[in-house]
Amino acid sequence: MQYQLYYWPTIQGRGEYVRLALEEAGASYSDVARSGNGMAAMMKLMETGQGKGSGTPPFAPPFLKAGKRLIGQTANILLYLGGRHGLAPKAEAGQLWVHQLQLTITDLVLEIHDTHHPLGPSLYYEEQKAPAKMRSDEFWKSRVPKYLGYFEQLLQASGGAWVTGRRLTYVDLSLFQIVEGLRYAFPRRMKAFEKEIPGLVGLRDRAAARPNIKAYLASDRRIAFNEDGIFRRYKALDT
Amino acid sequence: MQYQLYYWPTIQGRGEYVRLALEEAGASYSDVARSGNGMAAMMKLMETGQGKGSGTPPFAPPFLKAGKRLIGQTANILLYLGGRHGLAPKAEAGQLWVHQLQLTITDLVLEIHDTHHPLGPSLYYEEQKAPAKMRSDEFWKSRVPKYLGYFEQLLQASGGAWVTGRRLTYVDLSLFQIVEGLRYAFPRRMKAFEKEIPGLVGLRDRAAARPNIKAYLASDRRIAFNEDGIFRRYKALDT
């Protein structure tokens, strides 16, 4: 099947977790909004979806078109893809466990976003610099150790190279992205913190070395980090 | 099956979405941390879970014990329960759609929490009153209309009494809780806003009138709203 991924065309954002899974799986997909009038197509799908009985209108990007189905919410898309592309266990119990971990990453991603937007997504960073600094300090003091410590422990206990054991899942790809993103956004803080998470640093390296991921990262399909995404490098927040 | 729900014993919080589903389903469950030394049992399960290879240690409450399985993340627990208790469609496409809506509610719940804790969960409200006021203003100006407008449109288009049609799902129970909670936390703002969401107000009334929900709300199993939960009534944020 040829998938159509709909996401903002100039950022990695939440769409990146889906892109990494599609790339690792070697799935055929188009990144719709990045081509021709794809952005208009995405907006139209969101508008005509809502309130007109079209079935399953998404609240926000990313969403994935798979045949006639339109699936929204990052973790939900991964739940759908995981079982079909060998990126999650086959049994229901394993699928729910991997999904549970992805939902914990979802929570973390939102907290990362809030480091530069503690007053909400509708105001610019420049309008909330002082609260952003306080939130960032808090985030690195208590939240990063809690979240990454949790995944580090899971990894140490897994008995394999990946968080759930010997087989890679989409959660590992998402953790790769978390490490990459924190390195980009908070280079000084992350450098100091990495000694606490040797397992996750190794996992990041193993994920980056997988042939499909390596090829993806070297391609122009991988959008560079920038200050419109989730992970933003603001020097004032990194000290 | 007798379920064991683990959640903080003195608040509705995220556990309430699970309680409402269990109650509507007439499922047999114990609210572990609210009884005897249940709180110690919950903490022990979290501590011994982590890093000791016990399988699926949760990152945070709520989590549900179902036989030998331990399932965390609110929306994930509902995904598990929905198909088993007639609170979600039977087909995979329908289950993913209902789950997608629940994940959108999850995002909304986190934004509600952030109205009183924009600088992060580790500081007291009293330490962040001014940012909380700004975030609350922003929340009511742009986020509430977007989220509740989305669900109102879905409800209008559904052709039934519930968001996905003629059969109640756990999403409807969660929307009941959202309306109740916003009425509690922001009585003035919500009163002014309710004219925009007549459908959701009607849904709230229909959910409250269902026999199992009605009995639950009248029982002491329903914890009262209070200022330790997600929905907090702070007069300064409601003007």
Short mmCIF file of C-alpha atoms in Angstrom, two decimals:
data_model
loop_
_atom_site.label_atom_id
_atom_site.label_comp_id
_atom_site.label_asym_id
_atom_site.label_seq_id
_atom_site.Cartn_x
_atom_site.Cartn_y
_atom_site.Cartn_z
CA MET A 1 0.00 0.00 0.00
CA GLN A 2 1.08 3.55 -0.76
CA TYR A 3 0.52 5.75 2.29
CA GLN A 4 -0.04 9.48 2.30
CA LEU A 5 1.36 11.29 5.30
CA TYR A 6 -0.05 14.74 6.04
CA TYR A 7 2.05 17.02 8.20
CA TRP A 8 3.43 20.53 8.26
CA PRO A 9 6.03 20.65 5.50
CA THR A 10 8.80 22.68 7.14
CA ILE A 11 9.29 20.95 10.50
CA GLN A 12 10.05 17.53 11.91
CA GLY A 13 7.53 18.01 14.71
CA ARG A 14 5.24 15.16 15.66
CA GLY A 15 5.22 13.92 12.08
CA GLU A 16 8.83 12.83 12.47
CA TYR A 17 7.91 9.86 14.68
CA VAL A 18 5.73 8.59 11.85
CA ARG A 19 8.34 9.34 9.18
CA LEU A 20 10.97 7.35 11.08
CA ALA A 21 8.66 4.35 11.32
CA LEU A 22 7.72 4.48 7.64
CA GLU A 23 11.37 4.82 6.64
CA GLU A 24 12.59 1.96 8.84
CA ALA A 25 9.80 -0.24 7.45
CA GLY A 26 10.76 0.65 3.89
CA ALA A 27 7.11 1.56 3.33
CA SER A 28 6.02 3.42 0.25
CA TYR A 29 4.66 6.84 1.23
CA SER A 30 4.37 10.41 0.08
CA ASP A 31 4.88 13.35 2.41
CA VAL A 32 1.95 15.17 0.87
CA ALA A 33 2.30 18.71 2.15
CA ARG A 34 5.91 18.89 1.00
CA SER A 35 5.05 18.52 -2.67
CA GLY A 36 3.35 20.83 -5.20
CA ASN A 37 0.02 21.98 -3.84
CA GLY A 38 0.09 19.39 -1.09
CA MET A 39 -0.31 21.97 1.65
CA ALA A 40 -3.60 23.09 0.13
CA ALA A 41 -4.69 19.46 -0.06
CA MET A 42 -3.91 18.99 3.62
CA MET A 43 -5.84 22.06 4.69
CA LYS A 44 -8.79 21.10 2.52
CA LEU A 45 -8.90 17.63 4.03
CA MET A 46 -8.98 19.14 7.51
CA GLU A 47 -11.68 21.65 6.65
CA THR A 48 -13.99 19.44 4.65
CA GLY A 49 -13.53 16.72 7.18
CA GLN A 50 -14.87 18.70 10.05
CA GLY A 51 -18.59 18.81 10.54
CA LYS A 52 -19.54 17.36 7.22
CA GLY A 53 -19.91 13.75 8.06
CA SER A 54 -16.81 12.59 6.25
CA GLY A 55 -16.10 9.95 8.83
CA THR A 56 -12.98 10.53 10.80
CA PRO A 57 -11.76 14.14 10.52
CA PRO A 58 -8.49 14.66 12.38
CA PHE A 59 -8.14 17.38 15.01
CA ALA A 60 -4.64 18.27 13.84
CA PRO A 61 -1.72 16.94 11.77
CA PRO A 62 -0.12 14.48 11.53
CA PHE A 63 -2.60 12.17 9.94
CA LEU A 64 -2.11 9.23 7.63
CA LYS A 65 -4.19 8.13 4.69
CA ALA A 66 -4.08 4.36 4.31
CA GLY A 67 -6.40 3.33 1.52
CA LYS A 68 -9.76 4.74 2.48
CA ARG A 69 -8.82 5.22 6.08
CA LEU A 70 -7.72 8.49 7.61
CA ILE A 71 -5.89 8.02 10.92
CA GLY A 72 -4.83 10.80 13.26
CA GLN A 73 -2.80 11.23 16.46
CA THR A 74 0.86 10.26 16.25
CA ALA A 75 0.76 7.36 18.70
CA ASN A 76 -2.41 6.04 17.10
CA ILE A 77 -0.80 6.07 13.66
CA LEU A 78 2.16 4.14 15.07
CA LEU A 79 -0.21 1.67 16.71
CA TYR A 80 -1.74 1.09 13.27
CA LEU A 81 1.59 0.82 11.46
CA GLY A 82 3.45 -1.15 14.11
CA GLY A 83 1.59 -4.41 13.76
CA ARG A 84 1.58 -4.21 9.98
CA HIS A 85 5.27 -3.57 9.46
CA GLY A 86 6.99 -5.59 12.15
CA LEU A 87 7.64 -2.56 14.33
CA ALA A 88 5.62 -3.90 17.26
CA PRO A 89 4.89 -7.33 18.72
CA LYS A 90 2.16 -9.37 17.11
CA ALA A 91 0.26 -10.26 20.28
CA GLU A 92 -2.23 -7.78 21.74
CA ALA A 93 -0.49 -7.61 25.13
CA GLY A 94 2.79 -6.65 23.48
CA GLN A 95 1.12 -4.12 21.23
CA LEU A 96 -0.55 -2.40 24.17
CA TRP A 97 2.74 -2.32 26.08
CA VAL A 98 4.64 -0.73 23.22
CA HIS A 99 1.76 1.70 22.70
CA GLN A 100 1.82 2.57 26.40
CA LEU A 101 5.49 3.48 26.09
CA GLN A 102 4.75 5.60 23.03
CA LEU A 103 2.06 7.47 24.98
CA THR A 104 4.63 8.19 27.67
CA ILE A 105 6.90 9.60 24.96
CA THR A 106 3.93 11.67 23.74
CA ASP A 107 3.68 13.19 27.22
CA LEU A 108 7.39 13.92 27.19
CA VAL A 109 7.19 15.57 23.75
CA LEU A 110 4.46 17.86 25.00
CA GLU A 111 6.58 18.83 28.00
CA ILE A 112 9.49 19.53 25.66
CA HIS A 113 7.25 21.81 23.61
CA ASP A 114 6.15 23.58 26.79
CA THR A 115 9.75 24.49 27.67
CA HIS A 116 9.58 27.24 25.05
CA HIS A 117 5.80 27.76 25.16
CA PRO A 118 4.71 27.51 28.80
CA LEU A 119 1.99 30.12 28.32
CA GLY A 120 0.43 28.25 25.44
CA PRO A 121 0.87 27.55 21.75
CA SER A 122 -0.80 30.76 20.55
CA LEU A 123 1.83 33.19 21.80
CA TYR A 124 5.33 33.59 20.38
CA TYR A 125 8.37 32.46 22.33
CA GLU A 126 9.47 36.08 22.49
CA GLU A 127 6.32 36.85 24.46
CA GLN A 128 7.13 34.28 27.13
CA LYS A 129 10.90 34.19 27.54
CA ALA A 130 11.01 34.50 31.33
CA PRO A 131 8.40 31.78 31.99
CA ALA A 132 10.14 29.63 29.37
CA LYS A 133 13.40 29.89 31.29
CA MET A 134 11.72 28.83 34.52
CA ARG A 135 9.94 25.95 32.84
CA SER A 136 13.16 24.80 31.15
CA ASP A 137 15.02 24.82 34.46
CA GLU A 138 12.25 22.76 36.03
CA PHE A 139 12.16 20.42 33.05
CA TRP A 140 15.85 19.61 33.31
CA LYS A 141 15.86 19.44 37.07
CA SER A 142 13.02 16.98 37.57
CA ARG A 143 11.30 15.89 34.38
CA VAL A 144 14.19 14.79 32.13
CA PRO A 145 15.69 12.59 34.87
CA LYS A 146 12.29 11.03 35.52
CA TYR A 147 11.38 10.32 31.90
CA LEU A 148 14.78 9.33 30.54
CA GLY A 149 15.62 7.50 33.74
CA TYR A 150 12.51 5.41 33.22
CA PHE A 151 13.46 4.44 29.67
CA GLU A 152 17.07 3.87 30.66
CA GLN A 153 15.91 1.39 33.31
CA LEU A 154 13.62 -0.39 30.87
CA LEU A 155 16.48 -0.69 28.43
CA GLN A 156 18.88 -2.04 31.06
CA ALA A 157 16.28 -4.60 32.11
CA SER A 158 15.24 -5.62 28.61
CA GLY A 159 18.04 -8.07 27.97
CA GLY A 160 18.40 -6.80 24.42
CA ALA A 161 19.59 -3.89 22.32
CA TRP A 162 16.17 -2.24 22.34
CA VAL A 163 13.74 -1.06 24.98
CA THR A 164 11.46 -4.06 24.75
CA GLY A 165 14.15 -6.63 24.07
CA ARG A 166 15.90 -7.99 21.03
CA ARG A 167 13.57 -6.58 18.41
CA LEU A 168 13.37 -2.95 17.44
CA THR A 169 9.99 -1.26 17.75
CA TYR A 170 8.73 2.18 16.79
CA VAL A 171 9.38 3.21 20.40
CA ASP A 172 13.12 2.82 19.84
CA LEU A 173 12.92 5.07 16.79
CA SER A 174 11.05 7.65 18.84
CA LEU A 175 13.70 7.48 21.57
CA PHE A 176 16.36 8.04 18.91
CA GLN A 177 14.47 11.20 17.95
CA ILE A 178 14.21 12.33 21.59
CA VAL A 179 17.97 12.03 22.11
CA GLU A 180 18.69 13.78 18.80
CA GLY A 181 16.24 16.52 19.58
CA LEU A 182 17.48 17.21 23.10
CA ARG A 183 21.03 17.34 21.75
CA TYR A 184 19.90 19.93 19.21
CA ALA A 185 17.77 22.07 21.50
CA PHE A 186 19.83 21.92 24.69
CA PRO A 187 23.41 21.05 23.67
CA ARG A 188 25.01 22.13 26.96
CA ARG A 189 22.46 20.62 29.30
CA MET A 190 22.25 17.41 27.32
CA LYS A 191 26.01 16.99 27.18
CA ALA A 192 26.13 17.17 30.96
CA PHE A 193 23.20 14.77 31.32
CA GLU A 194 24.22 12.03 28.90
CA LYS A 195 26.44 10.26 31.41
CA GLU A 196 23.20 9.31 33.22
CA ILE A 197 21.80 7.50 30.19
CA PRO A 198 24.56 5.45 28.56
CA GLY A 199 22.05 2.89 27.36
CA LEU A 200 19.90 5.39 25.52
CA VAL A 201 22.97 6.96 23.91
CA GLY A 202 23.94 3.53 22.62
CA LEU A 203 20.40 2.92 21.42
CA ARG A 204 20.52 6.24 19.55
CA ASP A 205 23.71 5.12 17.79
CA ARG A 206 22.29 1.71 16.88
CA ALA A 207 19.13 3.29 15.46
CA ALA A 208 21.14 5.81 13.42
CA ALA A 209 23.23 3.00 11.96
CA ARG A 210 20.34 0.95 10.63
CA PRO A 211 20.52 1.02 6.83
CA ASN A 212 17.10 2.52 6.17
CA ILE A 213 17.42 5.11 8.91
CA LYS A 214 20.96 5.99 7.87
CA ALA A 215 19.82 6.53 4.27
CA TYR A 216 16.86 8.58 5.45
CA LEU A 217 18.94 10.84 7.67
CA ALA A 218 21.32 11.53 4.77
CA SER A 219 18.47 12.32 2.38
CA ASP A 220 16.58 15.56 1.86
CA ARG A 221 13.48 13.81 3.14
CA ARG A 222 14.86 14.48 6.62
CA ILE A 223 14.01 18.08 7.46
CA ALA A 224 16.66 19.84 9.55
CA PHE A 225 15.86 20.85 13.12
CA ASN A 226 14.73 24.47 13.30
CA GLU A 227 13.05 26.97 15.58
CA ASP A 228 9.53 26.28 14.36
CA GLY A 229 9.51 22.66 15.57
CA ILE A 230 9.18 20.93 18.91
CA PHE A 231 12.91 21.03 19.64
CA ARG A 232 14.14 24.63 19.48
CA ARG A 233 17.59 25.91 20.22
CA TYR A 234 17.26 29.05 22.29
CA LYS A 235 20.53 29.85 23.97
CA ALA A 236 18.80 31.47 26.94
CA LEU A 237 17.08 28.19 27.81
CA ASP A 238 20.27 26.13 27.72
CA THR A 239 22.19 27.50 30.66
CA MET B 1 -12.77 -10.57 35.81
CA GLN B 2 -12.11 -8.44 38.89
CA TYR B 3 -9.98 -5.47 37.94
CA GLN B 4 -7.69 -3.53 40.22
CA LEU B 5 -7.41 0.16 39.43
CA TYR B 6 -4.40 1.98 40.83
CA TYR B 7 -4.65 5.73 41.11
CA TRP B 8 -4.11 8.54 43.61
CA PRO B 9 -6.80 8.08 46.24
CA THR B 10 -7.85 11.68 46.86
CA ILE B 11 -8.45 13.07 43.37
CA GLN B 12 -10.49 12.33 40.28
CA GLY B 13 -7.58 13.19 38.01
CA ARG B 14 -6.81 11.00 35.04
CA GLY B 15 -8.09 7.96 36.87
CA GLU B 16 -11.63 9.31 36.59
CA TYR B 17 -11.85 8.53 32.87
CA VAL B 18 -11.16 4.90 33.72
CA ARG B 19 -13.54 4.87 36.69
CA LEU B 20 -16.38 6.21 34.53
CA ALA B 21 -15.82 3.46 31.95
CA LEU B 22 -15.66 0.72 34.58
CA GLU B 23 -18.81 2.04 36.25
CA GLU B 24 -20.82 2.35 33.03
CA ALA B 25 -19.76 -1.18 32.09
CA GLY B 26 -20.85 -2.48 35.48
CA ALA B 27 -17.42 -4.08 35.76
CA SER B 28 -16.17 -5.48 39.02
CA TYR B 29 -13.18 -3.49 40.23
CA SER B 30 -11.41 -2.27 43.31
CA ASP B 31 -9.98 1.22 43.59
CA VAL B 32 -6.91 -0.11 45.33
CA ALA B 33 -5.22 2.99 46.71
CA ARG B 34 -8.44 4.10 48.40
CA SER B 35 -8.59 1.11 50.70
CA GLY B 36 -6.55 -0.02 53.72
CA ASN B 37 -2.89 -0.07 52.81
CA GLY B 38 -3.66 0.23 49.09
CA MET B 39 -1.53 3.31 48.68
CA ALA B 40 1.53 1.38 49.88
CA ALA B 41 0.65 -1.41 47.46
CA MET B 42 0.49 1.08 44.59
CA MET B 43 3.84 2.64 45.41
CA LYS B 44 5.43 -0.76 45.80
CA LEU B 45 4.15 -1.88 42.43
CA MET B 46 5.66 1.20 40.83
CA GLU B 47 9.00 0.84 42.56
CA THR B 48 9.51 -2.86 42.16
CA GLY B 49 8.27 -2.63 38.62
CA GLN B 50 10.98 -0.30 37.51
CA GLY B 51 14.27 -1.74 36.49
CA LYS B 52 13.72 -5.19 37.82
CA GLY B 53 12.45 -6.96 34.78
CA SER B 54 8.88 -7.32 35.99
CA GLY B 55 7.51 -6.85 32.53
CA THR B 56 5.52 -3.69 32.07
CA PRO B 57 6.18 -1.17 34.83
CA PRO B 58 4.00 1.94 34.44
CA PHE B 59 5.53 5.41 34.31
CA ALA B 60 2.74 6.87 36.44
CA PRO B 61 -0.78 6.17 37.69
CA PRO B 62 -3.40 5.35 36.59
CA PHE B 63 -2.72 1.74 35.79
CA LEU B 64 -5.00 -1.25 35.71
CA LYS B 65 -4.34 -4.79 36.76
CA ALA B 66 -6.33 -7.20 34.64
CA GLY B 67 -5.43 -10.75 35.57
CA LYS B 68 -1.69 -10.94 35.11
CA ARG B 69 -1.53 -7.85 32.94
CA LEU B 70 -0.58 -4.41 34.14
CA ILE B 71 -1.73 -1.67 31.74
CA GLY B 72 -0.82 1.99 32.01
CA GLN B 73 -1.70 5.29 30.33
CA THR B 74 -5.34 6.35 30.59
CA ALA B 75 -6.17 6.17 26.88
CA ASN B 76 -4.43 2.82 26.60
CA ILE B 77 -6.47 1.40 29.49
CA LEU B 78 -9.65 2.60 27.78
CA LEU B 79 -8.52 1.04 24.51
CA TYR B 80 -8.16 -2.24 26.37
CA LEU B 81 -11.49 -1.97 28.19
CA GLY B 82 -13.51 -0.53 25.31
CA GLY B 83 -13.56 -3.58 23.12
CA ARG B 84 -14.19 -5.91 26.05
CA HIS B 85 -17.14 -4.06 27.57
CA GLY B 86 -19.07 -2.70 24.63
CA LEU B 87 -17.72 0.81 25.08
CA ALA B 88 -16.07 0.93 21.65
CA PRO B 89 -16.81 -0.51 18.22
CA LYS B 90 -15.80 -4.10 17.56
CA ALA B 91 -13.98 -3.46 14.26
CA GLU B 92 -10.38 -2.27 14.29
CA ALA B 93 -11.13 0.85 12.23
CA GLY B 94 -13.78 1.95 14.71
CA GLN B 95 -11.57 1.18 17.68
CA LEU B 96 -8.73 3.29 16.29
CA TRP B 97 -11.11 6.16 15.57
CA VAL B 98 -12.52 6.18 19.10
CA HIS B 99 -8.99 5.88 20.48
CA GLN B 100 -7.89 8.80 18.31
CA LEU B 101 -10.65 10.92 19.85
CA GLN B 102 -9.58 9.84 23.34
CA LEU B 103 -6.00 10.90 22.57
CA THR B 104 -7.31 14.31 21.55
CA ILE B 105 -9.10 14.50 24.90
CA THR B 106 -5.80 13.50 26.54
CA ASP B 107 -4.16 16.52 24.91
CA LEU B 108 -6.99 18.73 26.13
CA VAL B 109 -6.68 17.39 29.69
CA LEU B 110 -2.98 18.24 29.71
CA GLU B 111 -3.74 21.76 28.52
CA ILE B 112 -6.35 22.08 31.29
CA HIS B 113 -3.72 21.03 33.81
CA ASP B 114 -1.32 23.58 32.38
CA THR B 115 -3.77 26.44 33.03
CA HIS B 116 -2.81 26.30 36.69
CA HIS B 117 0.68 24.84 36.21
CA PRO B 118 2.22 26.52 33.14
CA LEU B 119 5.71 26.43 34.66
CA GLY B 120 5.56 22.71 35.25
CA PRO B 121 4.12 20.15 37.62
CA SER B 122 6.86 20.44 40.23
CA LEU B 123 6.05 23.97 41.42
CA TYR B 124 2.99 24.99 43.42
CA TYR B 125 0.23 27.04 41.86
CA GLU B 126 1.08 29.82 44.28
CA GLU B 127 4.54 30.02 42.69
CA GLN B 128 3.12 30.60 39.22
CA LYS B 129 -0.05 32.64 39.61
CA ALA B 130 0.73 35.31 37.02
CA PRO B 131 1.76 32.87 34.25
CA ALA B 132 -1.28 30.77 35.16
CA LYS B 133 -3.55 33.72 34.55
CA MET B 134 -2.00 34.35 31.13
CA ARG B 135 -2.22 30.70 30.19
CA SER B 136 -5.84 30.51 31.32
CA ASP B 137 -6.78 33.55 29.24
CA GLU B 138 -5.11 32.01 26.21
CA PHE B 139 -6.75 28.67 26.90
CA TRP B 140 -10.24 30.13 26.92
CA LYS B 141 -9.60 32.46 24.03
CA SER B 142 -8.26 29.96 21.53
CA ARG B 143 -7.96 26.41 22.84
CA VAL B 144 -11.38 25.72 24.36
CA PRO B 145 -13.21 26.92 21.22
CA LYS B 146 -10.94 24.76 19.06
CA TYR B 147 -11.21 21.57 21.12
CA LEU B 148 -14.85 21.75 22.15
CA GLY B 149 -15.85 23.14 18.75
CA TYR B 150 -14.30 20.05 17.20
CA PHE B 151 -16.27 17.65 19.39
CA GLU B 152 -19.45 19.69 18.99
CA GLN B 153 -19.15 19.38 15.22
CA LEU B 154 -18.52 15.65 15.42
CA LEU B 155 -21.59 15.28 17.61
CA GLN B 156 -23.76 17.33 15.25
CA ALA B 157 -22.59 15.23 12.31
CA SER B 158 -22.88 11.88 14.05
CA GLY B 159 -26.58 11.38 13.50
CA GLY B 160 -26.96 10.02 17.01
CA ALA B 161 -26.98 10.97 20.67
CA TRP B 162 -23.27 10.29 21.05
CA VAL B 163 -20.10 11.52 19.39
CA THR B 164 -19.64 8.49 17.16
CA GLY B 165 -23.33 7.84 16.53
CA ARG B 166 -26.07 5.94 18.27
CA ARG B 167 -23.92 3.93 20.65
CA LEU B 168 -22.19 5.36 23.65
CA THR B 169 -18.41 4.92 23.85
CA TYR B 170 -15.88 5.74 26.52
CA VAL B 171 -15.20 8.98 24.65
CA ASP B 172 -18.69 10.21 25.56
CA LEU B 173 -18.02 9.47 29.21
CA SER B 174 -14.77 11.42 28.99
CA LEU B 175 -16.58 14.36 27.38
CA PHE B 176 -19.09 14.26 30.24
CA GLN B 177 -16.14 14.60 32.60
CA ILE B 178 -14.65 17.49 30.59
CA VAL B 179 -17.91 19.48 30.75
CA GLU B 180 -18.32 18.73 34.46
CA GLY B 181 -14.75 19.66 35.17
CA LEU B 182 -14.78 22.93 33.26
CA ARG B 183 -18.01 23.87 35.05
CA TYR B 184 -16.30 23.22 38.35
CA ALA B 185 -12.99 24.93 37.62
CA PHE B 186 -14.19 27.90 35.58
CA PRO B 187 -17.87 28.46 36.48
CA ARG B 188 -18.06 31.99 35.05
CA ARG B 189 -16.15 31.37 31.85
CA MET B 190 -17.92 28.08 31.21
CA LYS B 191 -21.37 29.56 31.79
CA ALA B 192 -20.66 32.15 29.12
CA PHE B 193 -19.25 29.56 26.73
CA GLU B 194 -21.90 26.87 26.96
CA LYS B 195 -24.17 28.48 24.40
CA GLU B 196 -21.54 27.54 21.80
CA ILE B 197 -21.81 23.84 22.62
CA PRO B 198 -25.47 22.92 23.04
CA GLY B 199 -24.81 19.42 21.77
CA LEU B 200 -22.12 18.67 24.34
CA VAL B 201 -24.28 20.05 27.13
CA GLY B 202 -27.02 17.67 26.07
CA LEU B 203 -24.53 14.80 25.90
CA ARG B 204 -23.40 15.62 29.42
CA ASP B 205 -27.01 15.38 30.64
CA ARG B 206 -27.63 12.10 28.85
CA ALA B 207 -24.45 10.57 30.27
CA ALA B 208 -25.32 11.74 33.81
CA ALA B 209 -28.75 10.16 33.50
CA ARG B 210 -27.55 6.68 32.60
CA PRO B 211 -28.42 4.36 35.50
CA ASN B 212 -24.91 3.16 36.26
CA ILE B 213 -23.39 6.62 35.96
CA LYS B 214 -26.17 8.19 38.00
CA ALA B 215 -25.64 5.65 40.78
CA TYR B 216 -21.89 6.18 40.64
CA LEU B 217 -22.14 9.96 40.87
CA ALA B 218 -24.39 9.64 43.91
CA SER B 219 -22.05 7.19 45.63
CA ASP B 220 -18.98 7.85 47.73
CA ARG B 221 -16.94 6.12 45.05
CA ARG B 222 -17.10 9.45 43.17
CA ILE B 223 -14.47 11.69 44.72
CA ALA B 224 -15.44 15.36 44.82
CA PHE B 225 -13.58 17.88 42.68
CA ASN B 226 -10.84 19.60 44.65
CA GLU B 227 -7.75 21.74 44.23
CA ASP B 228 -5.32 18.82 43.98
CA GLY B 229 -6.80 17.44 40.76
CA ILE B 230 -6.72 18.42 37.09
CA PHE B 231 -9.71 20.76 37.37
CA ARG B 232 -9.05 23.38 40.05
CA ARG B 233 -11.23 26.29 41.02
CA TYR B 234 -9.00 29.31 41.44
CA LYS B 235 -11.08 32.46 41.36
CA ALA B 236 -8.24 34.49 39.84
CA LEU B 237 -8.18 32.27 36.76
CA ASP B 238 -11.92 32.54 36.12
CA THR B 239 -12.32 36.18 35.18
#
